Short mmCIF file of C-alpha atoms and ligand atoms in Angstrom, two decimals:
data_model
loop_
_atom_site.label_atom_id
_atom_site.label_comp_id
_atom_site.label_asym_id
_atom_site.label_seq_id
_atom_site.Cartn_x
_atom_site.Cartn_y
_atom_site.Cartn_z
CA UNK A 1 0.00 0.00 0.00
CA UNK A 2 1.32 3.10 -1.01
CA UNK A 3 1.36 6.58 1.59
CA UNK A 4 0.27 8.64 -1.03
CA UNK A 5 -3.43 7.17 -1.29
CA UNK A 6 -5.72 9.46 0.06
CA UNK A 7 -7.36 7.37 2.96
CA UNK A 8 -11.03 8.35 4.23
CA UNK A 9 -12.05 11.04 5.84
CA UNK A 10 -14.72 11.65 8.79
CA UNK A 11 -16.73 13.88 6.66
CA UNK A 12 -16.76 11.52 4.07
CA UNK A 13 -19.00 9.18 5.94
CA UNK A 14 -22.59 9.46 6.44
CA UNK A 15 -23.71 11.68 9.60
CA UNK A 16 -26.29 9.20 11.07
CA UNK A 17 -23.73 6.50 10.47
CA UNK A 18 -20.87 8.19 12.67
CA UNK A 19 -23.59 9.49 15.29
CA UNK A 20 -24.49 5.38 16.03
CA UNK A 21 -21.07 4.89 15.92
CA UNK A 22 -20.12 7.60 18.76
CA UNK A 23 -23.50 6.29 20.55
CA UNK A 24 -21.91 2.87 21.21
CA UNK A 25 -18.18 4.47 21.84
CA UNK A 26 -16.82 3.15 18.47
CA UNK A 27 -14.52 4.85 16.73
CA UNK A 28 -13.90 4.30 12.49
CA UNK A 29 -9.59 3.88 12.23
CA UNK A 30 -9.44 4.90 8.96
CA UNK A 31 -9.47 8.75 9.37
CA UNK A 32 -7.10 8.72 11.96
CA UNK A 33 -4.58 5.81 10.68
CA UNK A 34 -2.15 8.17 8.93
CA UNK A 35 -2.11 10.25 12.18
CA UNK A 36 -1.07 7.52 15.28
CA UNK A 37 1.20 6.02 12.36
CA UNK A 38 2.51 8.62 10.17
CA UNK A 39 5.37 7.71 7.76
CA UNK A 40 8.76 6.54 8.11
CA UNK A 41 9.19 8.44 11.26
CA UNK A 42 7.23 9.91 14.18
CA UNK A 43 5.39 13.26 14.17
CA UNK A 44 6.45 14.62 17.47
CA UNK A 45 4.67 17.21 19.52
CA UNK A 46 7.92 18.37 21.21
CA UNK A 47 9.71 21.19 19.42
CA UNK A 48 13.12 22.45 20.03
CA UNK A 49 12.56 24.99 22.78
CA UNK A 50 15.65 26.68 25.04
CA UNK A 51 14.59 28.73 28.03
CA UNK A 52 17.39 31.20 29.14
CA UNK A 53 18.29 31.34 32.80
CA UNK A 54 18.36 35.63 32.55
CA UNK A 55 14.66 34.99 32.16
CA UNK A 56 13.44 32.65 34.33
CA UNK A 57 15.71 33.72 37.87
CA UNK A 58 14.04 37.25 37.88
CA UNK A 59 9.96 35.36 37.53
CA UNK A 60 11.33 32.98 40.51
CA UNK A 61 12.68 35.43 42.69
CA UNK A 62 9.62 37.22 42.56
CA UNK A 63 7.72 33.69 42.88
CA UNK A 64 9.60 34.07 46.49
CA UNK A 65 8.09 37.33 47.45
CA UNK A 66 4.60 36.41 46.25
CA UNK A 67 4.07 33.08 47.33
CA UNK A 68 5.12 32.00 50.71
CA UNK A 69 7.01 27.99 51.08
CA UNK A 70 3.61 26.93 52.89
CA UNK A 71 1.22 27.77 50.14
CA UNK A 72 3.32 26.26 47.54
CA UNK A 73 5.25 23.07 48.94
CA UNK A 74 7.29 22.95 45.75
CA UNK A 75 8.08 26.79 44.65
CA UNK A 76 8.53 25.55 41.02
CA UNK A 77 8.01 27.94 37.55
CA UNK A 78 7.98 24.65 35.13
CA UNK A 79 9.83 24.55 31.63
CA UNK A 80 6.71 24.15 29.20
CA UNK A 81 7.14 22.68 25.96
CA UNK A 82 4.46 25.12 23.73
CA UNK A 83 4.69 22.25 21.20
CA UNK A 84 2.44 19.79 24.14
CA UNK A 85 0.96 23.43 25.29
CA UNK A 86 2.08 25.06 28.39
CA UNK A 87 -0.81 23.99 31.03
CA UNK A 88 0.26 20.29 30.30
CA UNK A 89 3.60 20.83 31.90
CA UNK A 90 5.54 18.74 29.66
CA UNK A 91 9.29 18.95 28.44
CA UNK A 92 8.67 16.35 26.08
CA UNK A 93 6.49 13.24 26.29
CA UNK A 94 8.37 12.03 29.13
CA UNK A 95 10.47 14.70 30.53
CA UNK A 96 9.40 17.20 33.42
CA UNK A 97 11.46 20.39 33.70
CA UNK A 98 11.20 23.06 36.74
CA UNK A 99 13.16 25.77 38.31
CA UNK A 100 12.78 25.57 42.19
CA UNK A 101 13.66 28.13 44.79
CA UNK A 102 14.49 27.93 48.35
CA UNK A 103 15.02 31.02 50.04
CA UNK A 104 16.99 30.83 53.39
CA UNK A 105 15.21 28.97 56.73
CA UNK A 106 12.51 27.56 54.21
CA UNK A 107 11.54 23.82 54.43
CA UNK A 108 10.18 22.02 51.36
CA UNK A 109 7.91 19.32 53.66
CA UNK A 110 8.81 16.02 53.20
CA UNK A 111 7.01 13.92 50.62
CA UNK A 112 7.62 10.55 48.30
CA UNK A 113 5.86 10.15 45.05
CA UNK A 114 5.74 7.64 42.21
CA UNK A 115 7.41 10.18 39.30
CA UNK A 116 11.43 9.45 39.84
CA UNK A 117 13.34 13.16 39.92
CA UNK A 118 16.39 14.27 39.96
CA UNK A 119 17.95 17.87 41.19
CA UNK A 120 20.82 19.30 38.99
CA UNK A 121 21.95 22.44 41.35
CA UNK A 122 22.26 25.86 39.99
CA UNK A 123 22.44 28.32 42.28
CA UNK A 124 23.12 29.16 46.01
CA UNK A 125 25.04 27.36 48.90
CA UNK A 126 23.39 25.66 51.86
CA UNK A 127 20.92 23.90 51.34
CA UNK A 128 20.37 19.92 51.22
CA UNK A 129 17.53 17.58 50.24
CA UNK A 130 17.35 14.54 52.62
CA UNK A 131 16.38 11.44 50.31
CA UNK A 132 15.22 8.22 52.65
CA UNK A 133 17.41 9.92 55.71
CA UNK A 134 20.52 10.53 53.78
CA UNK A 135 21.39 14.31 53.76
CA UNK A 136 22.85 15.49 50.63
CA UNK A 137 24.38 18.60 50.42
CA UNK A 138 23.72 20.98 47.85
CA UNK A 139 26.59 22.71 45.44
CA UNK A 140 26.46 24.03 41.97
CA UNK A 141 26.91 21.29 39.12
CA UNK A 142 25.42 18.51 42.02
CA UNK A 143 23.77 15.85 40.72
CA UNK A 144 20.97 14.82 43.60
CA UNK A 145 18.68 11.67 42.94
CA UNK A 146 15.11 11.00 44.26
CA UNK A 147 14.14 7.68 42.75
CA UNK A 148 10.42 6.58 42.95
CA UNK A 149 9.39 5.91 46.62
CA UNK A 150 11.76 7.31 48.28
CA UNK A 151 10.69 10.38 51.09
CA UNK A 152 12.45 13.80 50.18
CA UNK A 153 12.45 17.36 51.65
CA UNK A 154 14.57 20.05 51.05
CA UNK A 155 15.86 22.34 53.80
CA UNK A 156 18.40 25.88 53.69
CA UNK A 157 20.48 26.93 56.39
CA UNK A 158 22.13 29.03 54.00
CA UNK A 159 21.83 32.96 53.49
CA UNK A 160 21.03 33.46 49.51
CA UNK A 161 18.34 32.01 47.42
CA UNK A 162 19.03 28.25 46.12
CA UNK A 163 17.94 27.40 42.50
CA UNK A 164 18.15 24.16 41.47
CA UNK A 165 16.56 22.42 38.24
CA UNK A 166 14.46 19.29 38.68
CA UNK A 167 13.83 16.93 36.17
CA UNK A 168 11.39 14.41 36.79
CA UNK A 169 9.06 11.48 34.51
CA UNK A 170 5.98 13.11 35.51
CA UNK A 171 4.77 13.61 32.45
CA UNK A 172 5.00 9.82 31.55
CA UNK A 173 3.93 8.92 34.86
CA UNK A 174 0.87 11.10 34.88
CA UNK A 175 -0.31 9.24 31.26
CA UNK A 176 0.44 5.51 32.77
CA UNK A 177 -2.36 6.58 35.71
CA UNK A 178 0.09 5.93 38.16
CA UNK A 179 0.88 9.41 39.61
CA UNK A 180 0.57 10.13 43.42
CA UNK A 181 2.44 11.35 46.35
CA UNK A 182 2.29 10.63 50.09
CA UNK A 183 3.19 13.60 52.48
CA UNK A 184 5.23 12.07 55.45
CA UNK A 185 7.17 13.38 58.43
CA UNK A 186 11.17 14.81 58.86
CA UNK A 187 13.08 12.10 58.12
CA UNK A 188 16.01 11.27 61.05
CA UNK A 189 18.94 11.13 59.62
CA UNK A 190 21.04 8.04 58.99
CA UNK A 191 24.92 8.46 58.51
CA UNK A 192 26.48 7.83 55.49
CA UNK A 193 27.22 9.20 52.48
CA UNK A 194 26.69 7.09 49.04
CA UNK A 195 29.19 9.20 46.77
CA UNK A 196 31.56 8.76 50.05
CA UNK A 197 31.55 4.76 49.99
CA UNK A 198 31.21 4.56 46.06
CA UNK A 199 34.23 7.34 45.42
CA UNK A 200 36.10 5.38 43.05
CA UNK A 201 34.55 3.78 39.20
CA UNK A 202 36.60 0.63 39.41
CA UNK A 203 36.35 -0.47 43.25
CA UNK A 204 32.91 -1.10 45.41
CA UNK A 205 32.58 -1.44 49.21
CA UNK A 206 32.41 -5.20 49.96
CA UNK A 207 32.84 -5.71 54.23
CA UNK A 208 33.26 -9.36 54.50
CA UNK A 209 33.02 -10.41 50.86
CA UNK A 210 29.36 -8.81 50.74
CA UNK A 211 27.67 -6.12 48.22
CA UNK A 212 24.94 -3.90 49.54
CA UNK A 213 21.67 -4.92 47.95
CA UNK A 214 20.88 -1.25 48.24
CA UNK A 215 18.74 -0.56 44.97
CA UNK A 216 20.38 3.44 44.70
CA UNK A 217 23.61 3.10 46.08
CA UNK A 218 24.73 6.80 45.23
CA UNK A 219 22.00 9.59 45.80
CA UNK A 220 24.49 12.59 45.18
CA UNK A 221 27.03 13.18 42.35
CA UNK A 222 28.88 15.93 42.97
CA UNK A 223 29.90 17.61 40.15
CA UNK A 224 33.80 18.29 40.83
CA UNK A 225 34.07 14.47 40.90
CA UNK A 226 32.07 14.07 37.58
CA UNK A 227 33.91 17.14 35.78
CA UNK A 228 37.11 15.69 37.25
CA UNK A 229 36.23 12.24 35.21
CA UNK A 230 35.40 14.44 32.12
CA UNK A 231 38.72 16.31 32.20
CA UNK A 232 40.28 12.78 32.82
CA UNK A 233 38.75 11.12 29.38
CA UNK A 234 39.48 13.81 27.66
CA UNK A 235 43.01 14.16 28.29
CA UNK A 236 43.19 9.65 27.95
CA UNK A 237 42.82 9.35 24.46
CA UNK A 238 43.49 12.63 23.49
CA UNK A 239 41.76 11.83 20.50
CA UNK A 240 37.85 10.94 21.98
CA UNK A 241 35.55 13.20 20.08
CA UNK A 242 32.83 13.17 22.49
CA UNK A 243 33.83 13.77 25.89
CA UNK A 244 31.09 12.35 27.35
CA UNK A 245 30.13 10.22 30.52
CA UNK A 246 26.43 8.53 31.85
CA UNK A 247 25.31 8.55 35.79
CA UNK A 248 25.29 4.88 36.76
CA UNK A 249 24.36 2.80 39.59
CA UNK A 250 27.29 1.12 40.26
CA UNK A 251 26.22 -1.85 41.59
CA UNK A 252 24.13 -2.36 38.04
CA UNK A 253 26.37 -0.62 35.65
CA UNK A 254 22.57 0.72 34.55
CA UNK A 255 21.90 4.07 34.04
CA UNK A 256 20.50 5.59 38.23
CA UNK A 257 17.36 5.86 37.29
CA UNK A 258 14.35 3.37 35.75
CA UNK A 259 12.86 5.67 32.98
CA UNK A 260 15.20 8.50 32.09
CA UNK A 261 18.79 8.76 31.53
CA UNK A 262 21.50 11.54 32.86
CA UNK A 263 24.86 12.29 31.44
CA UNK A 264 27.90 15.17 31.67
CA UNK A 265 29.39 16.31 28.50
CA UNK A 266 32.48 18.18 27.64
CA UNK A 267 33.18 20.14 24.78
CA UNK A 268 36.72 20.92 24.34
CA UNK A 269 37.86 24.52 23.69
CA UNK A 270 36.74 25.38 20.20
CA UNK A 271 34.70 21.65 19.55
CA UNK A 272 32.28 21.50 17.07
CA UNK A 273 30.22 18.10 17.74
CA UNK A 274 27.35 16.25 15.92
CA UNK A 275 24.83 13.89 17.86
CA UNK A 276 23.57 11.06 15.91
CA UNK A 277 19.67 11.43 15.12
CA UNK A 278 18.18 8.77 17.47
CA UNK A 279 14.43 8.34 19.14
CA UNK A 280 14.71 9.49 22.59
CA UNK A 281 14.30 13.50 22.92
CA UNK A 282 16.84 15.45 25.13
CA UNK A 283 17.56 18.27 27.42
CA UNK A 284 20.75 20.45 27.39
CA UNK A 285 21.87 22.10 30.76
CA UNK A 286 24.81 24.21 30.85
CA UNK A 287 26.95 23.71 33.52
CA UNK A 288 30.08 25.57 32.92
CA UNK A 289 30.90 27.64 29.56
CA UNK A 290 28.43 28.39 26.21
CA UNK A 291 27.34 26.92 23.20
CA UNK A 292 25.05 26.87 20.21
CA UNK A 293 22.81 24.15 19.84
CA UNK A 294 21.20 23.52 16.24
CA UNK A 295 18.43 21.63 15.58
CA UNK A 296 16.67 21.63 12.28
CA UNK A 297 16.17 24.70 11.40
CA UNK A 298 16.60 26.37 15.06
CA UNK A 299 20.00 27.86 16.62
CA UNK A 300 20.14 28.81 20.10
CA UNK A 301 23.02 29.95 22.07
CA UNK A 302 23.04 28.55 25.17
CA UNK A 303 24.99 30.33 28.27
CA UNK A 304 25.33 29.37 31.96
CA UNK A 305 22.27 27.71 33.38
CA UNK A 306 20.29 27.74 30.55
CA UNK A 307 18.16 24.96 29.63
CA UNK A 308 16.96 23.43 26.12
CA UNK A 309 14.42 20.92 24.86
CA UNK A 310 15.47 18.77 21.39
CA UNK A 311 12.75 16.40 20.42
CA UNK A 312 13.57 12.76 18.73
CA UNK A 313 14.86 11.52 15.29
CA UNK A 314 17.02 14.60 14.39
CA UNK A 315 20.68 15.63 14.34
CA UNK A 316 22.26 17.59 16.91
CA UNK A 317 24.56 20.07 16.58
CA UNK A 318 27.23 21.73 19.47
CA UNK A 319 29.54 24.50 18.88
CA UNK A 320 31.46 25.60 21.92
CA UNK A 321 31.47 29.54 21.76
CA UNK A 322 34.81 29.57 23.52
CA UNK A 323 37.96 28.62 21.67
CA UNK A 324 40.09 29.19 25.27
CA UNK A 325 37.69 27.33 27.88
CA UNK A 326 35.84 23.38 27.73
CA UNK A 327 32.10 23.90 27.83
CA UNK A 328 30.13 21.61 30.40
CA UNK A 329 27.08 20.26 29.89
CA UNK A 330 24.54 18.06 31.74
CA UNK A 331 22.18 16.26 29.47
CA UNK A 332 18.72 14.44 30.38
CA UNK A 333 16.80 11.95 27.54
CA UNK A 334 14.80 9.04 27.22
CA UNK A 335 17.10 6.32 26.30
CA UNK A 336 15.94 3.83 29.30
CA UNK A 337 12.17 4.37 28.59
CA UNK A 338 12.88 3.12 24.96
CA UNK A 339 15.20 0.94 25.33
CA UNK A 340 12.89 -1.22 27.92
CA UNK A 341 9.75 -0.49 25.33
CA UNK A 342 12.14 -2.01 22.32
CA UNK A 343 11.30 1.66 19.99
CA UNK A 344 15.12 2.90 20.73
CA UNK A 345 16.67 3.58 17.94
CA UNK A 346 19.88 5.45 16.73
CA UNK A 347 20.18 6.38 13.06
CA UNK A 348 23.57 7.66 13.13
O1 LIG B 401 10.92 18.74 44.86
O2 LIG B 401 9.72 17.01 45.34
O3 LIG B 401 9.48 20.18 40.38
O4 LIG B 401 7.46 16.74 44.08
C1 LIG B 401 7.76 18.73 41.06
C2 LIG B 401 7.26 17.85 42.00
C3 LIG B 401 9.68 19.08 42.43
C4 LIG B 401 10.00 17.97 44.60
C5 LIG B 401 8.97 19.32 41.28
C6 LIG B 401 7.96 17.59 43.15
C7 LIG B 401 9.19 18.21 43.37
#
């Protein structure tokens, strides 16, 4: 069967024959076939969108004057992809976005929920989220986890506003049905730190000959140890184009986290670098440095802290803006959501 034939339409059939269809909730295919399976590649709703951080920090600042820490719980101004439409609070199809403030002496209240999150800190000393008892501290470039289940608050003893970005499966949680939280109490906390005891890539804790069963060993990544392993790799081969590493659980080797996947890039001074086109869609954070990002027909130039939204099935194109300085990047996408469903794909 060729695309090209003309398939047909609602209007084409009779009126009374589609109102004793709609009676009896049945729906004729045809119409919508070409639409739930266009052509030789997905139609996605997601379009290449790139929210600067100049914008957003003056809105959540004033989200701290307006609305107090009580009458929010979360004080979050979300990252809305206009291609799903802003109200639906969507990145992509899978990927949640916000910008959250603390200001100093406020308390987040403790909660667990079903959606798995993760913080990537941008702003501000002092303040910590305690995930499941384990305090973890907050500093810029931090990666924090809070897998699905686990209780989480977020607390300042600082003296400046903390801005950190979450990014969260809500949106594909929400559509599965399965989206709730529970509010809970201050967790005590339990010593230990998970980045302390899993420091080093190639060796594990093992007292006595034993592995921890623990199912998220590491709950913070702090970023001088990741851009320290960037900086390593690129420097051992010289020669690796992309400078890039993945957050694992290190007792798996998996990526930390059940449906989306987190990663640090480096581009070296001057670097020009292509991403193959492949299905998952993808967020760009920069960490340290600037680039341009190209996508289709779209160029943004991306500085410190700004954010960006690239959808599936399409090139991707860096360009450090520094020929001096490495650019760092943290990147979010879907890979473990489609590799699990069997649609990943990577066209190269
Ligand atoms: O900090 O627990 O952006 O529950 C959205 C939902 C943050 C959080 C969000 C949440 C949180």
């Amino acid at each position: 069967m060729k695309d090209d034939v003309e398939l047909g339409r609602l209007e084409d059939l009779p009126a009374d024959y589609v109102k004793d269809l709609t009676q009896v909730n049945l729906v004729p295919l045809w119409p919508s076939l070409r639409g739930v399976l266009p052509p030789n590649k997905p139609k996605p709703l997601t379009q290449a969108t790139a929210w600067n951080y100049k914008d957003i920090r003056p809105l959540l600042i004033k989200a701290g004057e307006v609305t107090p820490i009580e009458k929010a719980e979360r004080r979050v101004l979300v990252l809305a992809n206009p291609g799903h439409g802003l109200q639906k609070m969507q990145a992509s199809s899978a990927i949640y976005l916000g910008m959250q403030l603390l200001l100093p002496g406020e308390l987040a209240p403790p909660h667990r929920h079903t959606p798995n999150a993760v913080r990537m800190i941008v702003e501000g000393e002092g303040a910590y989220t305690t995930v499941q008892g384990e305090k973890c501290i907050m500093h810029r470039g931090d990666l924090i986890l809070t897998p699905t289940g686990l209780w989480h608050e977020h607390g300042h003893d600082g003296d400046q506003p903390v801005i950190w970005l979450d990014v969260l499966d809500l949106p594909l949680i929400y559509y599965t049905e399965t989206s709730y939280h529970i509010n809970g109490n201050e967790q005590p906390i339990v010593p230990g730190h998970g980045e302390k005891q899993y420091k080093g890539a190639g060796v594990i804790p093992t007292p006595m000959f034993t592995r921890s069963d623990k199912q998220y060993p590491i709950l913070r990544f702090p970023w001088e140890d990741v851009k320290a392993s960037l900086i390593s790799l690129a420097n051992d081969p010289a020669e690796v184009e992309a400078v890039q590493v993945t957050y694992i659980n290190p007792l798996t080797g998996q990526d930390v986290e059940n449906i989306l996947g987190f990663y640090a890039l480096m581009l070296r001074p001057g670097q020009k670098l292509r991403l193959p086109a492949r299905s998952p869609a993808c967020v760009f954070h920069i960490i340290e440095g600037a680039m341009s990002l190209k996508f289709d027909e779209k160029e943004f130039t991306l500085n410190e802290a700004d954010t960006c939204c690239v959808p599936g099935y399409g090139e991707v194109f860096l360009t450090n803006q520094s020929n001096q300085l490495p650019t760092f990047v943290f990147m979010t996408d879907e890979s473990p959501l489609h590799r699990k469903l069997g649609v990943y794909e990577n066209w190269g």
